CSV table of C-alpha atoms in Angstrom, one decimal:
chain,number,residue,atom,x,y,z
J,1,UNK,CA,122.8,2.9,139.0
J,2,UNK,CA,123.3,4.9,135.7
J,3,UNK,CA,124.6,7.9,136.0
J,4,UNK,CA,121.3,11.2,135.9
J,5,UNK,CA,124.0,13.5,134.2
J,6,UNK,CA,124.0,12.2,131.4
J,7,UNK,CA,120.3,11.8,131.0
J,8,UNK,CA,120.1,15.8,130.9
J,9,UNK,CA,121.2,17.4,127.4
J,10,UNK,CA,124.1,19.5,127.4
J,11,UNK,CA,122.9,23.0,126.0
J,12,UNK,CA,126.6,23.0,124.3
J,13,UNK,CA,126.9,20.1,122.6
J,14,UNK,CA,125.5,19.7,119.2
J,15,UNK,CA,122.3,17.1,119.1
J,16,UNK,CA,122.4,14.0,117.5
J,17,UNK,CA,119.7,12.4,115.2
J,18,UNK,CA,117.8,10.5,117.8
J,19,UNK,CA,117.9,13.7,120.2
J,20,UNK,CA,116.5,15.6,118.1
J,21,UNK,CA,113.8,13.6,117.0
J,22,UNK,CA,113.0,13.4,120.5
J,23,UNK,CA,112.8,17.3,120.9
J,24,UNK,CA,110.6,17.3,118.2
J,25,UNK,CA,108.4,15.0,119.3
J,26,UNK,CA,108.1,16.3,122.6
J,27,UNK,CA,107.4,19.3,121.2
J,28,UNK,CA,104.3,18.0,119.1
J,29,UNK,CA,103.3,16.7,122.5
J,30,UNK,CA,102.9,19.2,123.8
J,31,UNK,CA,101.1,21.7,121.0
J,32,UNK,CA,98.5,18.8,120.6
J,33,UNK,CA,97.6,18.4,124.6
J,34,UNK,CA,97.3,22.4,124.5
J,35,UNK,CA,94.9,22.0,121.9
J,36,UNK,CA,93.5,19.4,123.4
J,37,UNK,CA,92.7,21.1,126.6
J,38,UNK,CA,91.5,24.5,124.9
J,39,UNK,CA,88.9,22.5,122.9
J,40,UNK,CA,87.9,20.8,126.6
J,41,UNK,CA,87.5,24.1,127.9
J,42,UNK,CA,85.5,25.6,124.7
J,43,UNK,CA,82.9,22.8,124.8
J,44,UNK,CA,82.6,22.7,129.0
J,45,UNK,CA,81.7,26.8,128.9
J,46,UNK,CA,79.6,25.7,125.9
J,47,UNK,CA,77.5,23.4,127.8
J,48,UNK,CA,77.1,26.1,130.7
J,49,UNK,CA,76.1,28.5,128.9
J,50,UNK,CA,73.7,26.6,127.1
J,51,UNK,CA,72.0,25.0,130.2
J,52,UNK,CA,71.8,28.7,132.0
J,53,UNK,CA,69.6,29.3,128.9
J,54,UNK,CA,67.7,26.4,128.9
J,55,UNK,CA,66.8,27.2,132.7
J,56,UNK,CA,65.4,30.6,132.0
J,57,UNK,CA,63.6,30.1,128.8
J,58,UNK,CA,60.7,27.9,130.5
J,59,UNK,CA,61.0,30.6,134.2
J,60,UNK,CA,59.9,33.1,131.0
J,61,UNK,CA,57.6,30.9,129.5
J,62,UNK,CA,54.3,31.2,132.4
J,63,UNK,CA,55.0,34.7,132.8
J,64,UNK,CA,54.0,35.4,128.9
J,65,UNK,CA,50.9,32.7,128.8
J,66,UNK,CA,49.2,34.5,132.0
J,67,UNK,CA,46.1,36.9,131.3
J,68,UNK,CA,47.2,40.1,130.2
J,69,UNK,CA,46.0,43.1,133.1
J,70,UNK,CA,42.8,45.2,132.3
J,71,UNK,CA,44.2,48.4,131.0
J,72,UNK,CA,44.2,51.5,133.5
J,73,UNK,CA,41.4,54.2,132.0
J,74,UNK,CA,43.2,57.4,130.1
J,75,UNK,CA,43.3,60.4,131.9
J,76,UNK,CA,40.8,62.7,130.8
J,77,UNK,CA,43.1,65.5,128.4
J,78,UNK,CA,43.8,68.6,129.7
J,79,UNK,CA,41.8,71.9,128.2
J,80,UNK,CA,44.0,73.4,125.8
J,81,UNK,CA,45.9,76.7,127.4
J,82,UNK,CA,44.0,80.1,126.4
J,83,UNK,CA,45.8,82.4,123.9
J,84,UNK,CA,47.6,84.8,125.6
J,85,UNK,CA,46.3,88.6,125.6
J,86,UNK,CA,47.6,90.5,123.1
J,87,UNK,CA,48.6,93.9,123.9
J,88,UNK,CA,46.8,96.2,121.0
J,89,UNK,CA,49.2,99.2,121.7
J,90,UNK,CA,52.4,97.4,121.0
J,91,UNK,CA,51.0,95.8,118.1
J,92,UNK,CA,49.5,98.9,116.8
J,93,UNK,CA,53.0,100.4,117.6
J,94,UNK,CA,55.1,97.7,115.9
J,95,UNK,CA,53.1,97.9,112.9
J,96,UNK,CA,52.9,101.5,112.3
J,97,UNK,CA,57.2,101.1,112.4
J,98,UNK,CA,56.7,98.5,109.8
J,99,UNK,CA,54.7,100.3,107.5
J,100,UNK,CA,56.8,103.3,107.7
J,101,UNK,CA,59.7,101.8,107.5
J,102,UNK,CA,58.5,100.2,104.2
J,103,UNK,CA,57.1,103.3,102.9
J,104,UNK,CA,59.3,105.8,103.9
J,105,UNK,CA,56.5,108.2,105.1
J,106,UNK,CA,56.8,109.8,108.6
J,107,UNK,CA,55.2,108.5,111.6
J,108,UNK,CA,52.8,111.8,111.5
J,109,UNK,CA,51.6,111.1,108.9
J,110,UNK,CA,49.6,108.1,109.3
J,111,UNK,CA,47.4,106.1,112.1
J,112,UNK,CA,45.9,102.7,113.1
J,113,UNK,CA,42.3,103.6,115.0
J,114,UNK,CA,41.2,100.2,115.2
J,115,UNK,CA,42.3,96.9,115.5
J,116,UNK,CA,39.5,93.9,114.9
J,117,UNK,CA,39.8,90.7,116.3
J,118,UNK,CA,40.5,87.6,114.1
J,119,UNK,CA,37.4,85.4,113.7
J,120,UNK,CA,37.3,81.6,114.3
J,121,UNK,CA,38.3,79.9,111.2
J,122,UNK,CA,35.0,78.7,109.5
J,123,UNK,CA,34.7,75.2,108.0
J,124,UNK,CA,36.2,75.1,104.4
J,125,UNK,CA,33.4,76.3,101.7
J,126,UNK,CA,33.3,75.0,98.1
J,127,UNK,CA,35.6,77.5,96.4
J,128,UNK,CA,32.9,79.8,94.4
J,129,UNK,CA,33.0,80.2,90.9
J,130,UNK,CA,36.2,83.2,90.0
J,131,UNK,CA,34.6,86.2,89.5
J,132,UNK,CA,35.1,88.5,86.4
J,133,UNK,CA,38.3,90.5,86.6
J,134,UNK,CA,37.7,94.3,87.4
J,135,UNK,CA,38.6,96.8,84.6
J,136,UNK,CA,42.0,98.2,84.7
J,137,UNK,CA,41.4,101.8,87.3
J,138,UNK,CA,42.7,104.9,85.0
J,139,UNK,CA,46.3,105.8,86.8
J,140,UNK,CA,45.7,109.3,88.0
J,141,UNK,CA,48.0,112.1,86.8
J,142,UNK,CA,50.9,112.4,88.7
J,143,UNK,CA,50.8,116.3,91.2
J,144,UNK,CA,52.1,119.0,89.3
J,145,UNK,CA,55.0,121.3,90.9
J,146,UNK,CA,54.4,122.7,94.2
J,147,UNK,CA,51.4,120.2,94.8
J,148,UNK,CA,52.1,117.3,97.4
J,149,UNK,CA,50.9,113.7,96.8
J,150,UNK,CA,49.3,111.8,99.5
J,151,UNK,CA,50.4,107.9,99.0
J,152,UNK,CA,49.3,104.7,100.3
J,153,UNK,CA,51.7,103.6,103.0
J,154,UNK,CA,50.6,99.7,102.5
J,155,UNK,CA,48.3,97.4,100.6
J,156,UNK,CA,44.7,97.7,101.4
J,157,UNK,CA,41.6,98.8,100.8
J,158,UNK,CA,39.7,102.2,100.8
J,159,UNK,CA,37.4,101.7,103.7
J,160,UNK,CA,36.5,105.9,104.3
J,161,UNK,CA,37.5,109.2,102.0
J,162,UNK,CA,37.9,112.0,104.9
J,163,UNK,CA,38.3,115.1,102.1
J,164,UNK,CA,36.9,116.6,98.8
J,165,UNK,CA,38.1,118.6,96.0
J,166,UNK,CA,38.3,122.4,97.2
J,167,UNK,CA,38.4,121.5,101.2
J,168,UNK,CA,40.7,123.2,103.4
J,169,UNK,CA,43.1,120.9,105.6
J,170,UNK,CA,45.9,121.3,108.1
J,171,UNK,CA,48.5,119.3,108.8
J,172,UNK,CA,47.0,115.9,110.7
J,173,UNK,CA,43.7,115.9,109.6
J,174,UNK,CA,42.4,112.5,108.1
J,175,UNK,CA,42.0,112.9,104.8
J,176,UNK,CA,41.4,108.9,104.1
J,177,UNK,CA,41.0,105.5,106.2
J,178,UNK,CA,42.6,102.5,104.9
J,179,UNK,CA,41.7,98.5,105.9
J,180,UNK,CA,44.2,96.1,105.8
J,181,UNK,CA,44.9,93.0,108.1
J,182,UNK,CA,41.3,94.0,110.2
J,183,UNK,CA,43.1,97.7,111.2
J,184,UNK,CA,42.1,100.6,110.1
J,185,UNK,CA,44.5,102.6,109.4
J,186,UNK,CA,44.4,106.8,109.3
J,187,UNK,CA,46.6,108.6,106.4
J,188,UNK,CA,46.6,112.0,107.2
J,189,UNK,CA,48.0,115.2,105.8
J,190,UNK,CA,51.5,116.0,105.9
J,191,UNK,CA,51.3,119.6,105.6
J,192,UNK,CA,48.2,122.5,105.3
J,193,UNK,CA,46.5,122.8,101.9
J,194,UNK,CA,44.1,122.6,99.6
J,195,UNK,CA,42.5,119.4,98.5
J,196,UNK,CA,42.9,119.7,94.6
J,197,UNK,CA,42.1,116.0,93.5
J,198,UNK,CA,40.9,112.6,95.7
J,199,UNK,CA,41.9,109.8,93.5
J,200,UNK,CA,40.9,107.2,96.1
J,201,UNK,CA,37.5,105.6,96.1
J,202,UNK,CA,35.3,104.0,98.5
J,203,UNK,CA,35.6,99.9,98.6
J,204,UNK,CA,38.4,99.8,96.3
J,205,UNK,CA,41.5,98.0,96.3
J,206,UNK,CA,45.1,100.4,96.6
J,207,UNK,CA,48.8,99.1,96.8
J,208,UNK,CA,52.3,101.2,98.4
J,209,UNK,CA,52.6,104.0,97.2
J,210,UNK,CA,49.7,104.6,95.4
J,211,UNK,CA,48.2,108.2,95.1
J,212,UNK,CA,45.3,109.0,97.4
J,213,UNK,CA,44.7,112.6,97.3
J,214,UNK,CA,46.7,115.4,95.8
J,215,UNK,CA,47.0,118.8,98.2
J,216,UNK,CA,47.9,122.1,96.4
């Protein structure tokens, strides 16, 4: 019976030629049935995977061939939610602040009396043809000393001239009514005087600062 000691390799002694072929060999052995079995085990998961598709593509298949339902009818649309109110005394306050912010001119001195509502925006007309553009107004003369100059305290138009040349005002009283952005807006005198000149006119068109009426 030979002897199983000397069938095992001694980790000490050096290995011959036919030894270590044999390693080697082994060795190969082995790398090649790893491979082997990793390719068996790619192509087995393979062929699952491919026959859980191939069982729920034709499950899929009646469910996109059957009649399509009637669509449900589309809820009427709700009305549109009404504006809300707007409060005309905090607008007409917010605006005079504005404007005499921009101006410089005391509160006093001016005030909105009206406050029209915006109309509906009408359907677009043809543009109309441009009118002729109006003559240059002469630029009154500025007040002389110890005269005070009523100015414009915003862009607008002369809607109402309050005063004449050779009136008598106090301090407060209208002396001319502005429009601009639908208000109406009261400019009144700063101080008690004499109207000496009214430079504003009826329907036409002023910007900041411009004169109005001179008091003396």
């Amino acid at each position: 019976m030979p002897n199983p000691a000397k069938a095992i390799l001694d980790p000490f002694a050096p290995l011959t030629i036919p030894q270590a072929l044999l390693v080697a060999v082994c060795g190969l052995v082995v790398v090649f049935m790893m491979l082997a079995m990793l390719m068996v085990m790619i192509y087995v998961i393979s062929w699952v995977v491919s026959q859980i598709e191939g069982k729920r593509k034709p499950a899929a298949a009646p469910a996109a061939k059957s009649a399509p339902k009637p669509a449900a009818p589309a809820p009427a649309a709700a009305p549109a939610p009404a504006a809300p109110a707007v409060d005309e005394g905090e607008l007409v306050a917010v605006v005079m602040a504005a404007i005499a912010e921009e101006s410089g001119m005391p509160m006093g001195s001016f005030q909105i009396t009206n406050i029209a509502a915006a109309p509906a925006a009408p359907a677009p007309a043809p543009a109309p043809a441009p009118a002729p553009a109006p003559a240059p107004a002469a630029v009154p003369a500025a007040p002389a000393a110890g005269e005070t100059a009523v100015n414009s305290p915003m862009p607008g138009n002369v809607f109402k001239v309050e005063c004449k040349p050779g009136q008598a005002v106090k301090a407060g009283d209208v002396l001319v009514i502005l429009e601009a952005m639908k208000m109406e807006i009261e400019v009144s005198a700063p101080v008690d005087g004499t109207v000496k000149a009214v430079a504003a006119t009826v329907g036409s068109t002023v910007n900041t600062d411009d004169l109005l009426v001179t008091l003396g």
